[in-house]
Amino acid sequence: MKTSLIALVLAGAAVAALTAIVAAKDDAAKLVARDLLPHGSVSRAEGLQAWKRIEAVVTHPRCANCHVDAKAIPIWTPAGETKPRVHGMNIHGGESRIGAEAIPCSTCHMTSTQANEPAPAPPRAGIDWQLAPVAFIWFGKSGKEICAQMKDPKRNGGRDAAGLVEHLRHDASLNGFIPRGWAPGEGRSMPPGTFEDHVKDMARWGAAGQPCPN
């Protein structure tokens, strides 16, 4: 009887978790449909202004620090500092990009939806911590280079303009890294604006045809 009860509880928890995931996906899809703007409804000039704000976000240390090259050495910006530097403790992401070959990112970066407090603690996110894929290098690149990369499906995960907005919403539905950039914990710098501002700018940029600065 006890074993059967435990099995029922575990099964119920699994169903509840799956239901929550499906509901989150549905909510994200509804938000994406609301976010998207008709192609051509935003002028090139307005699209470039939107990109300027997007650039300020993606080049900010809070966002660019994990978008590093094939050397897989993460960059960090400790609480109370604004200048990024090589991650302390000789941390290396390895080919896995999650540090599996040495010290996994999850050793310190917990997968949790709890607030990023207290500030000295490593930031958390609702998904497993990892470096961005090698193809998505941002750190050290100019805004012009990142713009060309972000609109290229071969270098952005196969996404069109709508797919980029969907990516933002999907990550937010998981309490992932992107929205957490604006909630890093007291004492840590944040990108300009808000997550919702960033989504709106991505939609405007897409509707304008994803223009890049000359």
mmCIF file with all atom_site columns, N, CA and C in Angstrom, residues 23-55:
data_model
loop_
_atom_site.group_PDB
_atom_site.id
_atom_site.type_symbol
_atom_site.label_atom_id
_atom_site.label_alt_id
_atom_site.label_comp_id
_atom_site.label_asym_id
_atom_site.label_entity_id
_atom_site.label_seq_id
_atom_site.pdbx_PDB_ins_code
_atom_site.Cartn_x
_atom_site.Cartn_y
_atom_site.Cartn_z
_atom_site.occupancy
_atom_site.B_iso_or_equiv
_atom_site.pdbx_formal_charge
_atom_site.auth_seq_id
_atom_site.auth_comp_id
_atom_site.auth_asym_id
_atom_site.auth_atom_id
_atom_site.pdbx_PDB_model_num
ATOM 1  N N  . ALA A 1 23 ? 1.210  24.325 -20.390 1.00 0.00 ? 23 ALA A N  1
ATOM 2  C CA . ALA A 1 23 ? 0.526  25.599 -20.166 1.00 0.00 ? 23 ALA A CA 1
ATOM 3  C C  . ALA A 1 23 ? 1.461  26.771 -20.423 1.00 0.00 ? 23 ALA A C  1
ATOM 4  N N  . ALA A 1 24 ? 2.724  26.643 -19.984 1.00 0.00 ? 24 ALA A N  1
ATOM 5  C CA . ALA A 1 24 ? 3.710  27.708 -20.202 1.00 0.00 ? 24 ALA A CA 1
ATOM 6  C C  . ALA A 1 24 ? 3.953  27.920 -21.685 1.00 0.00 ? 24 ALA A C  1
ATOM 7  N N  . LYS A 1 25 ? 4.028  26.811 -22.447 1.00 0.00 ? 25 LYS A N  1
ATOM 8  C CA . LYS A 1 25 ? 4.232  26.916 -23.891 1.00 0.00 ? 25 LYS A CA 1
ATOM 9  C C  . LYS A 1 25 ? 3.040  27.604 -24.556 1.00 0.00 ? 25 LYS A C  1
ATOM 10 N N  . ASP A 1 26 ? 1.832  27.238 -24.124 1.00 0.00 ? 26 ASP A N  1
ATOM 11 C CA . ASP A 1 26 ? 0.631  27.848 -24.687 1.00 0.00 ? 26 ASP A CA 1
ATOM 12 C C  . ASP A 1 26 ? 0.591  29.343 -24.396 1.00 0.00 ? 26 ASP A C  1
ATOM 13 N N  . ASP A 1 27 ? 0.940  29.706 -23.148 1.00 0.00 ? 27 ASP A N  1
ATOM 14 C CA . ASP A 1 27 ? 0.958  31.117 -22.775 1.00 0.00 ? 27 ASP A CA 1
ATOM 15 C C  . ASP A 1 27 ? 1.989  31.884 -23.594 1.00 0.00 ? 27 ASP A C  1
ATOM 16 N N  . ALA A 1 28 ? 3.155  31.264 -23.796 1.00 0.00 ? 28 ALA A N  1
ATOM 17 C CA . ALA A 1 28 ? 4.216  31.910 -24.576 1.00 0.00 ? 28 ALA A CA 1
ATOM 18 C C  . ALA A 1 28 ? 3.761  32.119 -26.012 1.00 0.00 ? 28 ALA A C  1
ATOM 19 N N  . ALA A 1 29 ? 3.081  31.113 -26.576 1.00 0.00 ? 29 ALA A N  1
ATOM 20 C CA . ALA A 1 29 ? 2.607  31.221 -27.962 1.00 0.00 ? 29 ALA A CA 1
ATOM 21 C C  . ALA A 1 29 ? 1.591  32.351 -28.105 1.00 0.00 ? 29 ALA A C  1
ATOM 22 N N  . LYS A 1 30 ? 0.715  32.502 -27.118 1.00 0.00 ? 30 LYS A N  1
ATOM 23 C CA . LYS A 1 30 ? -0.273 33.575 -27.156 1.00 0.00 ? 30 LYS A CA 1
ATOM 24 C C  . LYS A 1 30 ? 0.415  34.942 -27.106 1.00 0.00 ? 30 LYS A C  1
ATOM 25 N N  . LEU A 1 31 ? 1.445  35.042 -26.277 1.00 0.00 ? 31 LEU A N  1
ATOM 26 C CA . LEU A 1 31 ? 2.170  36.304 -26.164 1.00 0.00 ? 31 LEU A CA 1
ATOM 27 C C  . LEU A 1 31 ? 2.902  36.633 -27.460 1.00 0.00 ? 31 LEU A C  1
ATOM 28 N N  . VAL A 1 32 ? 3.492  35.610 -28.092 1.00 0.00 ? 32 VAL A N  1
ATOM 29 C CA . VAL A 1 32 ? 4.192  35.829 -29.361 1.00 0.00 ? 32 VAL A CA 1
ATOM 30 C C  . VAL A 1 32 ? 3.226  36.361 -30.412 1.00 0.00 ? 32 VAL A C  1
ATOM 31 N N  . ALA A 1 33 ? 2.038  35.756 -30.490 1.00 0.00 ? 33 ALA A N  1
ATOM 32 C CA . ALA A 1 33 ? 1.031  36.201 -31.456 1.00 0.00 ? 33 ALA A CA 1
ATOM 33 C C  . ALA A 1 33 ? 0.657  37.658 -31.214 1.00 0.00 ? 33 ALA A C  1
ATOM 34 N N  . ARG A 1 34 ? 0.627  38.044 -29.953 1.00 0.00 ? 34 ARG A N  1
ATOM 35 C CA . ARG A 1 34 ? 0.316  39.429 -29.607 1.00 0.00 ? 34 ARG A CA 1
ATOM 36 C C  . ARG A 1 34 ? 1.478  40.367 -29.922 1.00 0.00 ? 34 ARG A C  1
ATOM 37 N N  . ASP A 1 35 ? 2.703  39.874 -29.747 1.00 0.00 ? 35 ASP A N  1
ATOM 38 C CA . ASP A 1 35 ? 3.892  40.708 -29.918 1.00 0.00 ? 35 ASP A CA 1
ATOM 39 C C  . ASP A 1 35 ? 4.170  41.070 -31.384 1.00 0.00 ? 35 ASP A C  1
ATOM 40 N N  . LEU A 1 36 ? 3.960  40.102 -32.275 1.00 0.00 ? 36 LEU A N  1
ATOM 41 C CA . LEU A 1 36 ? 4.385  40.263 -33.664 1.00 0.00 ? 36 LEU A CA 1
ATOM 42 C C  . LEU A 1 36 ? 3.635  41.393 -34.368 1.00 0.00 ? 36 LEU A C  1
ATOM 43 N N  . LEU A 1 37 ? 4.356  42.079 -35.232 1.00 0.00 ? 37 LEU A N  1
ATOM 44 C CA . LEU A 1 37 ? 3.803  43.185 -36.010 1.00 0.00 ? 37 LEU A CA 1
ATOM 45 C C  . LEU A 1 37 ? 3.864  42.825 -37.498 1.00 0.00 ? 37 LEU A C  1
ATOM 46 N N  . PRO A 1 38 ? 2.931  43.331 -38.308 1.00 0.00 ? 38 PRO A N  1
ATOM 47 C CA . PRO A 1 38 ? 2.952  43.023 -39.744 1.00 0.00 ? 38 PRO A CA 1
ATOM 48 C C  . PRO A 1 38 ? 4.257  43.483 -40.391 1.00 0.00 ? 38 PRO A C  1
ATOM 49 N N  . HIS A 1 39 ? 4.786  42.653 -41.273 1.00 0.00 ? 39 HIS A N  1
ATOM 50 C CA . HIS A 1 39 ? 6.031  43.011 -41.962 1.00 0.00 ? 39 HIS A CA 1
ATOM 51 C C  . HIS A 1 39 ? 5.818  44.290 -42.761 1.00 0.00 ? 39 HIS A C  1
ATOM 52 N N  . GLY A 1 40 ? 6.720  45.241 -42.612 1.00 0.00 ? 40 GLY A N  1
ATOM 53 C CA . GLY A 1 40 ? 6.627  46.506 -43.316 1.00 0.00 ? 40 GLY A CA 1
ATOM 54 C C  . GLY A 1 40 ? 5.849  47.573 -42.576 1.00 0.00 ? 40 GLY A C  1
ATOM 55 N N  . SER A 1 41 ? 5.287  47.221 -41.418 1.00 0.00 ? 41 SER A N  1
ATOM 56 C CA . SER A 1 41 ? 4.518  48.207 -40.660 1.00 0.00 ? 41 SER A CA 1
ATOM 57 C C  . SER A 1 41 ? 5.407  49.153 -39.866 1.00 0.00 ? 41 SER A C  1
ATOM 58 N N  . VAL A 1 42 ? 6.681  48.856 -39.829 1.00 0.00 ? 42 VAL A N  1
ATOM 59 C CA . VAL A 1 42 ? 7.657  49.701 -39.134 1.00 0.00 ? 42 VAL A CA 1
ATOM 60 C C  . VAL A 1 42 ? 8.695  50.154 -40.155 1.00 0.00 ? 42 VAL A C  1
ATOM 61 N N  . SER A 1 43 ? 9.014  51.442 -40.166 1.00 0.00 ? 43 SER A N  1
ATOM 62 C CA . SER A 1 43 ? 9.963  51.978 -41.147 1.00 0.00 ? 43 SER A CA 1
ATOM 63 C C  . SER A 1 43 ? 11.385 51.508 -40.845 1.00 0.00 ? 43 SER A C  1
ATOM 64 N N  . ARG A 1 44 ? 12.255 51.616 -41.841 1.00 0.00 ? 44 ARG A N  1
ATOM 65 C CA . ARG A 1 44 ? 13.654 51.247 -41.653 1.00 0.00 ? 44 ARG A CA 1
ATOM 66 C C  . ARG A 1 44 ? 14.285 52.105 -40.549 1.00 0.00 ? 44 ARG A C  1
ATOM 67 N N  . ALA A 1 45 ? 13.961 53.407 -40.559 1.00 0.00 ? 45 ALA A N  1
ATOM 68 C CA . ALA A 1 45 ? 14.537 54.306 -39.547 1.00 0.00 ? 45 ALA A CA 1
ATOM 69 C C  . ALA A 1 45 ? 14.124 53.875 -38.147 1.00 0.00 ? 45 ALA A C  1
ATOM 70 N N  . GLU A 1 46 ? 12.839 53.521 -37.989 1.00 0.00 ? 46 GLU A N  1
ATOM 71 C CA . GLU A 1 46 ? 12.358 53.062 -36.679 1.00 0.00 ? 46 GLU A CA 1
ATOM 72 C C  . GLU A 1 46 ? 12.986 51.716 -36.322 1.00 0.00 ? 46 GLU A C  1
ATOM 73 N N  . GLY A 1 47 ? 13.184 50.876 -37.349 1.00 0.00 ? 47 GLY A N  1
ATOM 74 C CA . GLY A 1 47 ? 13.821 49.585 -37.112 1.00 0.00 ? 47 GLY A CA 1
ATOM 75 C C  . GLY A 1 47 ? 15.254 49.743 -36.643 1.00 0.00 ? 47 GLY A C  1
ATOM 76 N N  . LEU A 1 48 ? 15.964 50.709 -37.217 1.00 0.00 ? 48 LEU A N  1
ATOM 77 C CA . LEU A 1 48 ? 17.343 50.953 -36.802 1.00 0.00 ? 48 LEU A CA 1
ATOM 78 C C  . LEU A 1 48 ? 17.394 51.497 -35.372 1.00 0.00 ? 48 LEU A C  1
ATOM 79 N N  . GLN A 1 49 ? 16.407 52.315 -35.015 1.00 0.00 ? 49 GLN A N  1
ATOM 80 C CA . GLN A 1 49 ? 16.338 52.806 -33.640 1.00 0.00 ? 49 GLN A CA 1
ATOM 81 C C  . GLN A 1 49 ? 16.078 51.643 -32.673 1.00 0.00 ? 49 GLN A C  1
ATOM 82 N N  . ALA A 1 50 ? 15.210 50.719 -33.102 1.00 0.00 ? 50 ALA A N  1
ATOM 83 C CA . ALA A 1 50 ? 14.949 49.538 -32.271 1.00 0.00 ? 50 ALA A CA 1
ATOM 84 C C  . ALA A 1 50 ? 16.214 48.712 -32.140 1.00 0.00 ? 50 ALA A C  1
ATOM 85 N N  . TRP A 1 51 ? 16.958 48.561 -33.250 1.00 0.00 ? 51 TRP A N  1
ATOM 86 C CA . TRP A 1 51 ? 18.195 47.788 -33.174 1.00 0.00 ? 51 TRP A CA 1
ATOM 87 C C  . TRP A 1 51 ? 19.192 48.446 -32.227 1.00 0.00 ? 51 TRP A C  1
ATOM 88 N N  . LYS A 1 52 ? 19.257 49.762 -32.241 1.00 0.00 ? 52 LYS A N  1
ATOM 89 C CA . LYS A 1 52 ? 20.189 50.462 -31.357 1.00 0.00 ? 52 LYS A CA 1
ATOM 90 C C  . LYS A 1 52 ? 19.928 50.093 -29.899 1.00 0.00 ? 52 LYS A C  1
ATOM 91 N N  . ARG A 1 53 ? 18.651 49.975 -29.548 1.00 0.00 ? 53 ARG A N  1
ATOM 92 C CA . ARG A 1 53 ? 18.310 49.590 -28.174 1.00 0.00 ? 53 ARG A CA 1
ATOM 93 C C  . ARG A 1 53 ? 18.608 48.103 -27.937 1.00 0.00 ? 53 ARG A C  1
ATOM 94 N N  . ILE A 1 54 ? 18.344 47.262 -28.951 1.00 0.00 ? 54 ILE A N  1
ATOM 95 C CA . ILE A 1 54 ? 18.669 45.837 -28.840 1.00 0.00 ? 54 ILE A CA 1
ATOM 96 C C  . ILE A 1 54 ? 20.173 45.669 -28.654 1.00 0.00 ? 54 ILE A C  1
ATOM 97 N N  . GLU A 1 55 ? 20.937 46.412 -29.430 1.00 0.00 ? 55 GLU A N  1
ATOM 98 C CA . GLU A 1 55 ? 22.405 46.340 -29.338 1.00 0.00 ? 55 GLU A CA 1
ATOM 99 C C  . GLU A 1 55 ? 22.891 46.682 -27.931 1.00 0.00 ? 55 GLU A C  1
#
